Each structure stands twice: as C-alpha cells, then as structure tokens.
Coordinates of N, CA and C in Angstrom, one line a residue:
X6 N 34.2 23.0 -167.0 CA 35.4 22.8 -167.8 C 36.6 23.4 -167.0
X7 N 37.7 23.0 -167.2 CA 38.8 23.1 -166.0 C 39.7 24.2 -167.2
X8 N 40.4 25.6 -165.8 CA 41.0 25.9 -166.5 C 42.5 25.9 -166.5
X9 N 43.5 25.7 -167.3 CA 44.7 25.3 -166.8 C 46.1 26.3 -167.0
X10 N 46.9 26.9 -166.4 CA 47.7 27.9 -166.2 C 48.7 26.9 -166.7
X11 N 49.8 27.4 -167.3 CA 51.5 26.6 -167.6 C 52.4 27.8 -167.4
X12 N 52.9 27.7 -166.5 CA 54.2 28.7 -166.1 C 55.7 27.8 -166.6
X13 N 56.0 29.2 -167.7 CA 56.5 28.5 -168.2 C 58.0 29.2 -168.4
X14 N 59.3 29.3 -169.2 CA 60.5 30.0 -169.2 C 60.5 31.2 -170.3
X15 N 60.2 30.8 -171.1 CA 60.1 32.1 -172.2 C 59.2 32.1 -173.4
X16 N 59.0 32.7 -174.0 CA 58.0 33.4 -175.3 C 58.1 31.5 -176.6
X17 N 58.7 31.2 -176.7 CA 58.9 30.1 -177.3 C 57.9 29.0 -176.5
X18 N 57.8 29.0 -175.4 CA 57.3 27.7 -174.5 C 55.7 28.4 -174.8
X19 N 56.1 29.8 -174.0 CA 54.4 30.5 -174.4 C 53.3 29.9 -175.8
X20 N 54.2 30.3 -176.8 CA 53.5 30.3 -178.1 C 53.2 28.7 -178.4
X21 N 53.8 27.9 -177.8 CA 53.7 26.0 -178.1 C 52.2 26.1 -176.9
X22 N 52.5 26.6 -175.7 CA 51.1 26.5 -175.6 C 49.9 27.2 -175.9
X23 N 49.3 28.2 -176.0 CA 49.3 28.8 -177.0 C 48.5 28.0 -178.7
X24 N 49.6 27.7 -179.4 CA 49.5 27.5 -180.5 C 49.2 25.8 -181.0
X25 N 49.9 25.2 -180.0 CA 50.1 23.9 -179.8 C 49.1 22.9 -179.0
X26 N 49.4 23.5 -177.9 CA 48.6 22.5 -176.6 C 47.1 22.8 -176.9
X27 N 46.9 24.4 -177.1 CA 45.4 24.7 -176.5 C 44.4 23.9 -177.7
X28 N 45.1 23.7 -179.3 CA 44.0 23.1 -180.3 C 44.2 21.6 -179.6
X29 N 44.6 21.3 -179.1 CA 44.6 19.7 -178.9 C 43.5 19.5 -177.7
X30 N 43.1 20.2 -176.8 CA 42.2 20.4 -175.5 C 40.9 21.4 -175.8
X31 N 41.2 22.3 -176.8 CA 39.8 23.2 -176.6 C 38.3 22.5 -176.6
X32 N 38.0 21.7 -177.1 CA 37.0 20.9 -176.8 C 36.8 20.6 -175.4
X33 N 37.6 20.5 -174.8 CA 37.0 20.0 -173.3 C 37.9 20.8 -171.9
X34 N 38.9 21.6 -172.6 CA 39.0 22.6 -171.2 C 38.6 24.0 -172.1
X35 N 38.8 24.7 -170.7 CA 38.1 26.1 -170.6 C 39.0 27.0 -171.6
X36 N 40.4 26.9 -171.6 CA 41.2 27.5 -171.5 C 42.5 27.0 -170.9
X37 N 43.9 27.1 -171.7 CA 45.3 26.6 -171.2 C 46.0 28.0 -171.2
X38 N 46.3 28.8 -170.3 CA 46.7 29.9 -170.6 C 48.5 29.8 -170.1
X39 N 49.5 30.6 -170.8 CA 50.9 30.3 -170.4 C 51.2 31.6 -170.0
X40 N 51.8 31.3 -169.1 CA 52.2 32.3 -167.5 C 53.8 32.2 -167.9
X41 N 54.4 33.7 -168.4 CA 56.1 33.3 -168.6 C 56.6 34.2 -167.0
X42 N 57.6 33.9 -167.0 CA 58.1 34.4 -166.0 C 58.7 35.3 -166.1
X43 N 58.8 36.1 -165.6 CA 59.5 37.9 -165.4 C 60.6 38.2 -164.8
X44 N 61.5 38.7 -165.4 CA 63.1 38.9 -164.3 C 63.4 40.4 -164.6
X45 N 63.1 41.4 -163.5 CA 63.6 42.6 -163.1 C 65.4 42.9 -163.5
X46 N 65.5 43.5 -164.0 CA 67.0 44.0 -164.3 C 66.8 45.2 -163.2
X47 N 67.4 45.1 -161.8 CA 67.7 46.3 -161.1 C 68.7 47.1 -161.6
X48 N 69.5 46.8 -162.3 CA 70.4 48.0 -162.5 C 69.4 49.5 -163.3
X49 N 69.1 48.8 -164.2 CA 68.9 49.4 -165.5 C 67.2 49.7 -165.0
X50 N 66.7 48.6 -163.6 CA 65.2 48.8 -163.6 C 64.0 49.1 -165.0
X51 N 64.6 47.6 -165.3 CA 63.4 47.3 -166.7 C 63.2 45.9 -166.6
X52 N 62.0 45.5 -167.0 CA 61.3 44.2 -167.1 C 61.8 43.2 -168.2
X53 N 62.1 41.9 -168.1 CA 62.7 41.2 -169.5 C 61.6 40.2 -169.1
X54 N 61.0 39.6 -169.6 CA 60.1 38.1 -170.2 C 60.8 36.9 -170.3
X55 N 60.9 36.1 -169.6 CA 61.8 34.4 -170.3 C 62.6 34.5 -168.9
X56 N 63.2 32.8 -168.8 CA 64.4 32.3 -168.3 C 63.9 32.3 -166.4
X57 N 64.2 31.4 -166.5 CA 64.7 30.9 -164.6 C 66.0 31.7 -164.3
X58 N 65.9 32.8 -163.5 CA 67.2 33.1 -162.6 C 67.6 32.3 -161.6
X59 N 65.9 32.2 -160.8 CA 66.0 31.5 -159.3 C 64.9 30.8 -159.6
X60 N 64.7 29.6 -158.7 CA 63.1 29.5 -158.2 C 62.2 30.0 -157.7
X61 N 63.3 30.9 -156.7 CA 62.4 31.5 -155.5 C 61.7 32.7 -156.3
X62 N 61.9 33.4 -157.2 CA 61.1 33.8 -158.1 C 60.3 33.5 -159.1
X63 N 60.4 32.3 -159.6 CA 59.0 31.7 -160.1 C 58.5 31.0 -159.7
X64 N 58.5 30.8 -158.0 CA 57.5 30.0 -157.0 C 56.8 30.9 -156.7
X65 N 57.2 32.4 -156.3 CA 56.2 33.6 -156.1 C 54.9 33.2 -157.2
X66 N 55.2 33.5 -158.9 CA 53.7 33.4 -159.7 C 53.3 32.2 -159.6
X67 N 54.0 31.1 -158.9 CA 53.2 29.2 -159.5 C 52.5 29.6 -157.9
X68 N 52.6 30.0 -156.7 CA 52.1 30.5 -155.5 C 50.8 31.2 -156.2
X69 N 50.9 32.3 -156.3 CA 50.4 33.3 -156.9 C 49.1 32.8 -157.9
X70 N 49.3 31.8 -158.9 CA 48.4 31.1 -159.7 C 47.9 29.6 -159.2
X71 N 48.3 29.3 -158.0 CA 47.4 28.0 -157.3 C 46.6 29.0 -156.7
X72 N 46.7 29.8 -156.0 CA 45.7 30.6 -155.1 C 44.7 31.1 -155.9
X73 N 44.8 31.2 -157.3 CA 43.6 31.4 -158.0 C 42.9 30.6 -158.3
X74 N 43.9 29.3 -158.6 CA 43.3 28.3 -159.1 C 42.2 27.5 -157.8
X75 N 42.8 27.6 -156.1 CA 42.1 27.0 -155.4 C 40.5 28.2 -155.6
X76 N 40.6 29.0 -155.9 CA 39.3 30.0 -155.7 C 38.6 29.8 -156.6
X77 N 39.0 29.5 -158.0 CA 38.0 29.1 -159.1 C 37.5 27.8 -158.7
X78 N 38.3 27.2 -158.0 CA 38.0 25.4 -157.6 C 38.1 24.5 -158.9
X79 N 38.3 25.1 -160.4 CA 38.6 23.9 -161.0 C 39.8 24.7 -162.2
X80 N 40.9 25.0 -161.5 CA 42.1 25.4 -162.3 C 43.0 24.5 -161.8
X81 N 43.7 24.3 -162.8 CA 45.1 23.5 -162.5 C 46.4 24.5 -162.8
X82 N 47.0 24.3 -162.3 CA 48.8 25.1 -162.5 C 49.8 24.2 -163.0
X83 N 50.0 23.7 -163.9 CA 51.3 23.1 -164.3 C 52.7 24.2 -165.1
X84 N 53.8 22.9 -165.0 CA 54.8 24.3 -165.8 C 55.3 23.5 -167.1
X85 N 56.6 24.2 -167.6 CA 56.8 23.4 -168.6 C 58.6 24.7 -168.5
X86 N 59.1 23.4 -167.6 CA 60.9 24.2 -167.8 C 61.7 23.0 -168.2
X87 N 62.6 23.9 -168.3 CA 63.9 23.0 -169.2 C 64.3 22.2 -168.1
X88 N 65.0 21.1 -168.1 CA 65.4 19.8 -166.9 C 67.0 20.9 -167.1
X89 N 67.4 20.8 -168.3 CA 69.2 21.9 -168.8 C 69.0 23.0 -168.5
X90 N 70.3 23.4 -167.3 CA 70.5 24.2 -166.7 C 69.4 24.9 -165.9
X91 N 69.0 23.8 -164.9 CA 67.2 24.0 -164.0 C 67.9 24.7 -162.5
X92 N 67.0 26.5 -162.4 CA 68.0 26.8 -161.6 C 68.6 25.7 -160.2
X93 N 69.6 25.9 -159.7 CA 70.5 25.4 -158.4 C 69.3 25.3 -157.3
X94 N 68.6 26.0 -157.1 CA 67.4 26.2 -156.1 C 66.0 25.9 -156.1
X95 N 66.0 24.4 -156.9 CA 65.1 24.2 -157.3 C 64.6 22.6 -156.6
X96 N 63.5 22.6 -155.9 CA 63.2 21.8 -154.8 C 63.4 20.7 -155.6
X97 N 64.5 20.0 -154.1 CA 64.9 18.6 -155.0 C 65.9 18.2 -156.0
X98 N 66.7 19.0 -156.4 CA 67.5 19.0 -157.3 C 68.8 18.8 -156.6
X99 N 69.1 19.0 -155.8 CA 70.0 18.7 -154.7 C 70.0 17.2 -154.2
X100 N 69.3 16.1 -154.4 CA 69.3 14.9 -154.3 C 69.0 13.7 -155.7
X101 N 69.5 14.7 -156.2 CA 69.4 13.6 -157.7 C 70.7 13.6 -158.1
X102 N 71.8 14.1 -158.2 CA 73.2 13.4 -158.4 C 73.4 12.1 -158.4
X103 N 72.9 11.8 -157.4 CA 73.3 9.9 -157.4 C 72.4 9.4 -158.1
X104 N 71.4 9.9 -158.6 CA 70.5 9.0 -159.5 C 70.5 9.1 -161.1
X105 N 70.9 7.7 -161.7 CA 71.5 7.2 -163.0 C 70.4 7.9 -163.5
X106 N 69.3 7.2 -163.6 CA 68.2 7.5 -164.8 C 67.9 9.0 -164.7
X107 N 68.0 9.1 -166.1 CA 67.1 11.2 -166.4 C 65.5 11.1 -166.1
X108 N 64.8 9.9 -166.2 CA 63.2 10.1 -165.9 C 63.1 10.2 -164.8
X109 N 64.1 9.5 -163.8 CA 63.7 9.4 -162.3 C 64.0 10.5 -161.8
X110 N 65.1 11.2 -162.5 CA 65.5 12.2 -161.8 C 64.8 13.5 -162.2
X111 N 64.2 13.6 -163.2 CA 62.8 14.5 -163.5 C 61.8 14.2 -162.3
X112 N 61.2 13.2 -162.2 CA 60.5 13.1 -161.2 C 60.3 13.3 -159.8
X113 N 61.9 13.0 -159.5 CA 62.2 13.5 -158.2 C 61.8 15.1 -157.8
X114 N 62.4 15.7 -158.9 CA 62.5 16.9 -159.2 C 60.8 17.3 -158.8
X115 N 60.1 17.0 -159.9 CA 59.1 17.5 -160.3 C 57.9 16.6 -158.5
X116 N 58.6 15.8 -158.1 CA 57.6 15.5 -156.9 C 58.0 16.7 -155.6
X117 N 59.3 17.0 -155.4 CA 59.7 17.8 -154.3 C 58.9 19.3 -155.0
X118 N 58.5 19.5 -156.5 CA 58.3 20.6 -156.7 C 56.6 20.6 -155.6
X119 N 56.2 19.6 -156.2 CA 54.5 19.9 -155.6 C 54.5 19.7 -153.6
X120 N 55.5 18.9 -153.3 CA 55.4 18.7 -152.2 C 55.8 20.1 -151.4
X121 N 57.2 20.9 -152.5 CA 57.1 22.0 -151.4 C 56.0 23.1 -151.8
X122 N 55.4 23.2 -152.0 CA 53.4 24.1 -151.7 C 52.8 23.9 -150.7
X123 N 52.2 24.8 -150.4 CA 51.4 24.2 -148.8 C 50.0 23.2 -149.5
X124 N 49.9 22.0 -148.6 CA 48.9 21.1 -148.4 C 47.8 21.6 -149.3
X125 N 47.1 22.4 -149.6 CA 46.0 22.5 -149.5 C 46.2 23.2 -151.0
X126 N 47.6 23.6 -151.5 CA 47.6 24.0 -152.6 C 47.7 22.7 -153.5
X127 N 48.3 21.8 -152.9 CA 48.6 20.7 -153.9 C 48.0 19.8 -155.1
X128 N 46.7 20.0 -154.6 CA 46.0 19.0 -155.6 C 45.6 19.9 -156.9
X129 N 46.1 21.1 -157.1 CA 45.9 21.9 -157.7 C 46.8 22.6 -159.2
X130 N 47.8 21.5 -158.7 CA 49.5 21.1 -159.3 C 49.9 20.3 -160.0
X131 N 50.5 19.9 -160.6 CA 51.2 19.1 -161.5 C 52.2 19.3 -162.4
X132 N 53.8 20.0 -161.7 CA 54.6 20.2 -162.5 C 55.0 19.4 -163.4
X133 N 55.8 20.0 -164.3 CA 56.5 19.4 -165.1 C 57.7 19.8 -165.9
X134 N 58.7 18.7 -165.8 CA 60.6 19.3 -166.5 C 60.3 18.6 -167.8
X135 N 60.8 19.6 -168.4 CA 60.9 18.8 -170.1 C 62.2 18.1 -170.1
X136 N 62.1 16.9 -170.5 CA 63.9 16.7 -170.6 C 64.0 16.6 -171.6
X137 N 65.4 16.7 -172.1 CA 66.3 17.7 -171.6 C 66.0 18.8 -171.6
X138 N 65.4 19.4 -172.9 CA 64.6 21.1 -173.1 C 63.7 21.0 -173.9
X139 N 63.4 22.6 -173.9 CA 62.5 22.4 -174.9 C 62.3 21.9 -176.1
X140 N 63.7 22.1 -176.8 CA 64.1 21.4 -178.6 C 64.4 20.1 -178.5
X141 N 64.2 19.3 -177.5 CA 63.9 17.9 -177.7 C 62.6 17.9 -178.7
X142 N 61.8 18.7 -178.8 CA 60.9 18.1 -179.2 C 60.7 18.4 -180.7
X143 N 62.0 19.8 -181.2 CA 62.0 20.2 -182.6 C 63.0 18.5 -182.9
X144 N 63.4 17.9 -182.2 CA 63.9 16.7 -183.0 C 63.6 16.0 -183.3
X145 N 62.0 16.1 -182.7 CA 61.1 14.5 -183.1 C 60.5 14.6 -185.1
X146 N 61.1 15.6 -185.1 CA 61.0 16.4 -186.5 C 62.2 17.4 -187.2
X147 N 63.6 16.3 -187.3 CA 64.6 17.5 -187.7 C 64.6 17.4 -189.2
X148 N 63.6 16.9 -189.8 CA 63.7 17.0 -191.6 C 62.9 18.1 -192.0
X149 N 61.7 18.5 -190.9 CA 61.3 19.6 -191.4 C 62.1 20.9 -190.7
X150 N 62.9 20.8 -189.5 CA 64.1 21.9 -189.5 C 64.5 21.9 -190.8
X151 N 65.1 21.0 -191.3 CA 66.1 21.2 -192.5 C 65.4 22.0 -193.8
X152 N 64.4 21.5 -193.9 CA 63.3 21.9 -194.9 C 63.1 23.9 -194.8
X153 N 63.3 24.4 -193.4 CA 62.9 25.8 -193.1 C 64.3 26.1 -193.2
X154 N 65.0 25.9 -193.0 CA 66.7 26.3 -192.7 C 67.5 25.5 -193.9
X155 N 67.3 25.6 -195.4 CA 67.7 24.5 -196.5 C 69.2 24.8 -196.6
X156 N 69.6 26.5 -196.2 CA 71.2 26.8 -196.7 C 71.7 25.8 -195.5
X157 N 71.5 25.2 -194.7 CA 72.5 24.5 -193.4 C 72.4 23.6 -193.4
X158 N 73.4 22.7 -193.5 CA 73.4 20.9 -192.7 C 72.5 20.8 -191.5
X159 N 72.0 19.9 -191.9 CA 71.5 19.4 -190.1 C 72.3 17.7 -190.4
X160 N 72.7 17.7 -191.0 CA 73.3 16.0 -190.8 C 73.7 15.6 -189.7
X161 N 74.4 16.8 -188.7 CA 75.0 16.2 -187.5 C 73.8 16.2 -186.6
X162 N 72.7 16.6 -186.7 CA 71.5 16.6 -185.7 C 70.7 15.2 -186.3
X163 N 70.5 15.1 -187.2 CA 70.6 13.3 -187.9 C 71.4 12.5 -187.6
X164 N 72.5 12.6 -187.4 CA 73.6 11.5 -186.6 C 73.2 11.4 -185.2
X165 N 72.8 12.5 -184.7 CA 73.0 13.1 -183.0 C 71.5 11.8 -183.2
X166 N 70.7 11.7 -183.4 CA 69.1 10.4 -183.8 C 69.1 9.5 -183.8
X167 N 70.4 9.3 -185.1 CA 71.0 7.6 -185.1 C 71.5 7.1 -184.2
X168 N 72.0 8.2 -183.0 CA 73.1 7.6 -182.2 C 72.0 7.4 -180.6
X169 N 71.4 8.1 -180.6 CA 70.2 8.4 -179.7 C 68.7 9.0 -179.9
X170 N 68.1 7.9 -180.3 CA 66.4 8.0 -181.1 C 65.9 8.4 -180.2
X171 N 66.1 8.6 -178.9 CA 64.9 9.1 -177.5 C 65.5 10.9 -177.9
X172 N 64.2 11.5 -178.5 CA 65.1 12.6 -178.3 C 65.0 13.2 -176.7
X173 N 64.1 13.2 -175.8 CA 64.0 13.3 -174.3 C 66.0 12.9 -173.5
X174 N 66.5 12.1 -174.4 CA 67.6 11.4 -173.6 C 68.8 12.5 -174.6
X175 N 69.0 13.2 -175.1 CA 70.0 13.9 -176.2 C 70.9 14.6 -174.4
X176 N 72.1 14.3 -175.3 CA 72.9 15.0 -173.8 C 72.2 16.3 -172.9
X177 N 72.9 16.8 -171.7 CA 72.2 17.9 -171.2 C 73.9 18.7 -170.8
X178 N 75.0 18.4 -171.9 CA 75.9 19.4 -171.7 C 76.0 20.9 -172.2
X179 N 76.5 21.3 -172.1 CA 77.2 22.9 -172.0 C 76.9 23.1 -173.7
X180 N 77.7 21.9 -174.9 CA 77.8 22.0 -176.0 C 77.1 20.7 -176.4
X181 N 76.5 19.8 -176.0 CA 75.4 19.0 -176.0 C 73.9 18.8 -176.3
X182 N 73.5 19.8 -175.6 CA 72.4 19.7 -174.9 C 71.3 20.0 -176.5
X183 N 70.2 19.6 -176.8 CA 69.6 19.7 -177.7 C 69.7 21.7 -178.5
X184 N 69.4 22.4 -177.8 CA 69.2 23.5 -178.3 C 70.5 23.9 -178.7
X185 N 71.7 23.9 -178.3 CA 73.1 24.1 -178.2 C 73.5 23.4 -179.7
X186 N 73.0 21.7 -179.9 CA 73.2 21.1 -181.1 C 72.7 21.8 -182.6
X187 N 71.4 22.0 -182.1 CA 70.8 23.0 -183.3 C 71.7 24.5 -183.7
X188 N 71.7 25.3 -182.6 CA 72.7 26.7 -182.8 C 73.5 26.0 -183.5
X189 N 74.2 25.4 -183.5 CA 76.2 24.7 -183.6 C 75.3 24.7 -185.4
X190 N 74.3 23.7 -186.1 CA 74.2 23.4 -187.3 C 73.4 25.1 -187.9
X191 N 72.7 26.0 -186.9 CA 72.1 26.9 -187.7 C 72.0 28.2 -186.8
X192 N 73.2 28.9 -187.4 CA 73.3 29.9 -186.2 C 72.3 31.5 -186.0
X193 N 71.4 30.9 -187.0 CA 70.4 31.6 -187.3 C 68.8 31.0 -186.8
X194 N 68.8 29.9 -186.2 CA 67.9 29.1 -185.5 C 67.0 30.1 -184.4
X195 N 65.7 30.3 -185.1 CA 64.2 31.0 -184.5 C 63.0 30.1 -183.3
X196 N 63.6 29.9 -182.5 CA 62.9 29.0 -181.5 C 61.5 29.6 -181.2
X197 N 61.6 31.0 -181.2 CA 60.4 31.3 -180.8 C 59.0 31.8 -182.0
X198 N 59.7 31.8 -183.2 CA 58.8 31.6 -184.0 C 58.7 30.4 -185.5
X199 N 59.5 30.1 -185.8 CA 60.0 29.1 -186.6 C 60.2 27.6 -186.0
X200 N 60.4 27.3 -184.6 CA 61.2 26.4 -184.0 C 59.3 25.9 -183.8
X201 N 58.4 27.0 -183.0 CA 57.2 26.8 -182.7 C 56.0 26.0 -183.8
X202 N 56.3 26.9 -185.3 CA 55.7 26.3 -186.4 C 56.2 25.1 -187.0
X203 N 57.4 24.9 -186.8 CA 57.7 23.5 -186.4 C 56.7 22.4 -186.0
X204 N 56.8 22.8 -184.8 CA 55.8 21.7 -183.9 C 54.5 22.0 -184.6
X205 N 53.9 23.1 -184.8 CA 52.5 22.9 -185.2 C 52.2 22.2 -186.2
X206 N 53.5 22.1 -187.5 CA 53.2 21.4 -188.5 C 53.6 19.9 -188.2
X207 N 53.9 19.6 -187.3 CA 54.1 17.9 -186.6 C 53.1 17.4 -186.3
X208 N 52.6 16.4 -186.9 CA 51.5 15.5 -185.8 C 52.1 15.4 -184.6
X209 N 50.9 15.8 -183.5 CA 50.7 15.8 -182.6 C 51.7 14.5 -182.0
X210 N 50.6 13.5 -182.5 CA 50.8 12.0 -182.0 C 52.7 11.5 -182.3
X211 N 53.0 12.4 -182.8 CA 54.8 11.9 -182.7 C 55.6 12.4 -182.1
X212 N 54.9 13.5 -181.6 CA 55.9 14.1 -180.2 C 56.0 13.2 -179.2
X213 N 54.4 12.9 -179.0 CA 53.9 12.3 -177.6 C 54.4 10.6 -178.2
X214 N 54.5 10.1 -179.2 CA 55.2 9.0 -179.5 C 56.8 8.8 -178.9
X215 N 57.2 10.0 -179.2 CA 59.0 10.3 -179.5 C 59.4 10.2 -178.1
X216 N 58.4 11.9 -177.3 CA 58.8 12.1 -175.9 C 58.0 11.3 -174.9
X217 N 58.4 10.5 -174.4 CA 57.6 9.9 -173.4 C 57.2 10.2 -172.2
X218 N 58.3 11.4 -171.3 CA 58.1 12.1 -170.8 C 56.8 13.3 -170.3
X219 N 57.1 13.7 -172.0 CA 55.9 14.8 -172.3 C 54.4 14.2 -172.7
X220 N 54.9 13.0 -173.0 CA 53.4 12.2 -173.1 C 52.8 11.9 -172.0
X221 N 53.7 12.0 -170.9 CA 53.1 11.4 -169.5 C 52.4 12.9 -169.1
X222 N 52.9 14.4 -169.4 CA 52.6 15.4 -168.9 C 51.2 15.1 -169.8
X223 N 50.9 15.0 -171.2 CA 49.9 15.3 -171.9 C 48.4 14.7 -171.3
X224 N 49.1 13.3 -171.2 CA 48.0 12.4 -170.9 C 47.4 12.6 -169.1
X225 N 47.9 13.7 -168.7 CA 47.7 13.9 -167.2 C 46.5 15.3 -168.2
X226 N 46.9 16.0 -168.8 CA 46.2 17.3 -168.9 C 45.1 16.3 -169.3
X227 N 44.7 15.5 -170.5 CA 43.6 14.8 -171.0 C 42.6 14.0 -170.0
X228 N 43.3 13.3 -168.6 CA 42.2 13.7 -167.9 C 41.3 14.3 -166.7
X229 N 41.6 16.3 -167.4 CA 41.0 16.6 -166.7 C 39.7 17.4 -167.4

C-alpha cells in the first residue's frame, strides 16, 4: 500500500486532508499524511505554520519528502497550493502570462514543478495548483456556508454561481478571488475549522463533479 505526503499552505488544507481525503482512500493507501510548510520570522526568531513566502523554501521539504519517498520505494509527494497569489518563484510561472486558459496554465505550472526535481526524483511526484484556491471548493457548497453563518448574506456568493458555475474558474483578483468573496459576505469566516466541516458534510462526488481540476488531482491519487 502506497504512502502519500501532501505539502501543503496551511492548517486548513492540512485538516481537508486529514479529514477529507484520507476517509476517501483508507481502504487502499497506507496513509495520506499533510506536510504544511514552515516560515521562520527572523526578527522575532519564532516558527509560524501556513503560507508560501518563496518556493525556494517549500522545495527544500517537497526535496526533503521525495527522498523519503524514493527510500520507501512506494511513497508519493504531491501538494495542494493555491494557483492565487502562487509565490513569483515558482517553476514556470514566468511563462504563463500569454496563456488564455487557467487549466493550461495550472498545468504548465504544475509540469515545470516536477520537471525542476532531479530525474530520479520524478516519478515519485505529482504536484498540484488548486485553482483558483482553496475555497473554490467551499462553493461547490455555498448553501451549507449560509446554513453555518445564518446572521450573513451569501447572496452575492450565489450571484458570484450564477454568473460563473465552474467554481475552479471564480476570478483570481485582489477583491475577487474566491476566499476574498467569502471574507467580503462573512467577516467572521473559519476556513480552518468551519470552512473544513464544510467539505466533510459535502458529498465527496460534487466537489470532484464541480472541480474538474481537483478531480483530475483525485483520480491520479485513486490509481495508486
């Protein structure tokens, strides 16, 4: 049974795998375990949990967890970051401006990610950009938002549906971008534990209906 690492941005992504992914696979892998990434505050010299500063810092642990995975001989490494605001230094992201489509340009992304690993780490890989973020996927479900959060509108996150049903495709601006829409309707909005039970109370099958993207990630984990 294969075991599979997800390096991921923060405590919220953690707990979806975690809570989410691993009942959907425990039958047939070993274990999905989520790897968050760590950023050093030199000043103050203390440890914080969550968020892409650089890449060149979370290529150190995706480095760091192929080299385990080649020694176990049957681990995989995948990740799971936001495509919104993906740091500047992030292999390949520098040649996707000219490219219209958001799937292609995930892919581009996510192919320069595996290609820049050495050879022999590769087959051991399989990143992945969520597009746009991670609360695309609290939208494939914004009635049960409304339902946990009943004092606030979400009507404008119900227009934001009508106007664009892919929630994978919801803008990736500044005051756009899926998570940014939510804060704006509920400025009290719990991603990392409310936002999470969310998803766990969603059939599975409508994320991966909704996101197509993430479907493509799922159905890559299912055959290993």
């Amino acid at each position: 049974m294969r075991n599979v690492y997800v390096v991921c941005e923060g405590q919220a992504e953690a707990n979806f795998v975690t809570r989410v992914l691993y009942p959907q696979f425990c039958s047939k892998l070993n274990f999905i375990a989520p790897i968050i990434l760590t950023n050093r505050d030199h000043k103050h010299g203390t440890m914080h949990k969550g968020g892409m500063v650089s890449y060149a810092k979370a290529e150190n642990i995706i480095l760091t967890s192929l080299k385990q995975s080649m020694k176990q001989g049957n681990g995989i490494v995948t990740t799971l970051f936001d495509f919104y605001a993906l740091a500047k230094d992030v292999p390949g992201i520098s040649s996707i401006y000219n490219i219209p489509n958001p799937y292609q340009k995930t892919a581009a992304i996510e192919n320069a990610m595996k290609s820049a690993v050495p050879a022999k780490l590769q087959r051991f890989y399989y990143p992945h950009i969520q597009l746009h973020e991670f609360e695309a996927l609290i939208f494939c479900n914004i009635s049960l938002l409304g339902k946990k959060y009943f004092t606030n509108s979400t009507a404008p996150l119900e227009e934001c549906l009508n106007a664009q049903p892919n929630p994978e495709l919801i803008n990736n601006g500044v005051n756009t971008a899926p998570s940014k829409r939510i804060f704006a309707c509920i400025p009290n909005y719990d991603k990392v534990n409310v936002g999470v039970q969310i998803l766990e109370e969603t059939d599975f099958s409508i994320l991966r209906s909704k996101c197509r993207h993430f479907d493509d990630w799922i159905s890559f984990l299912q055959t290993l």
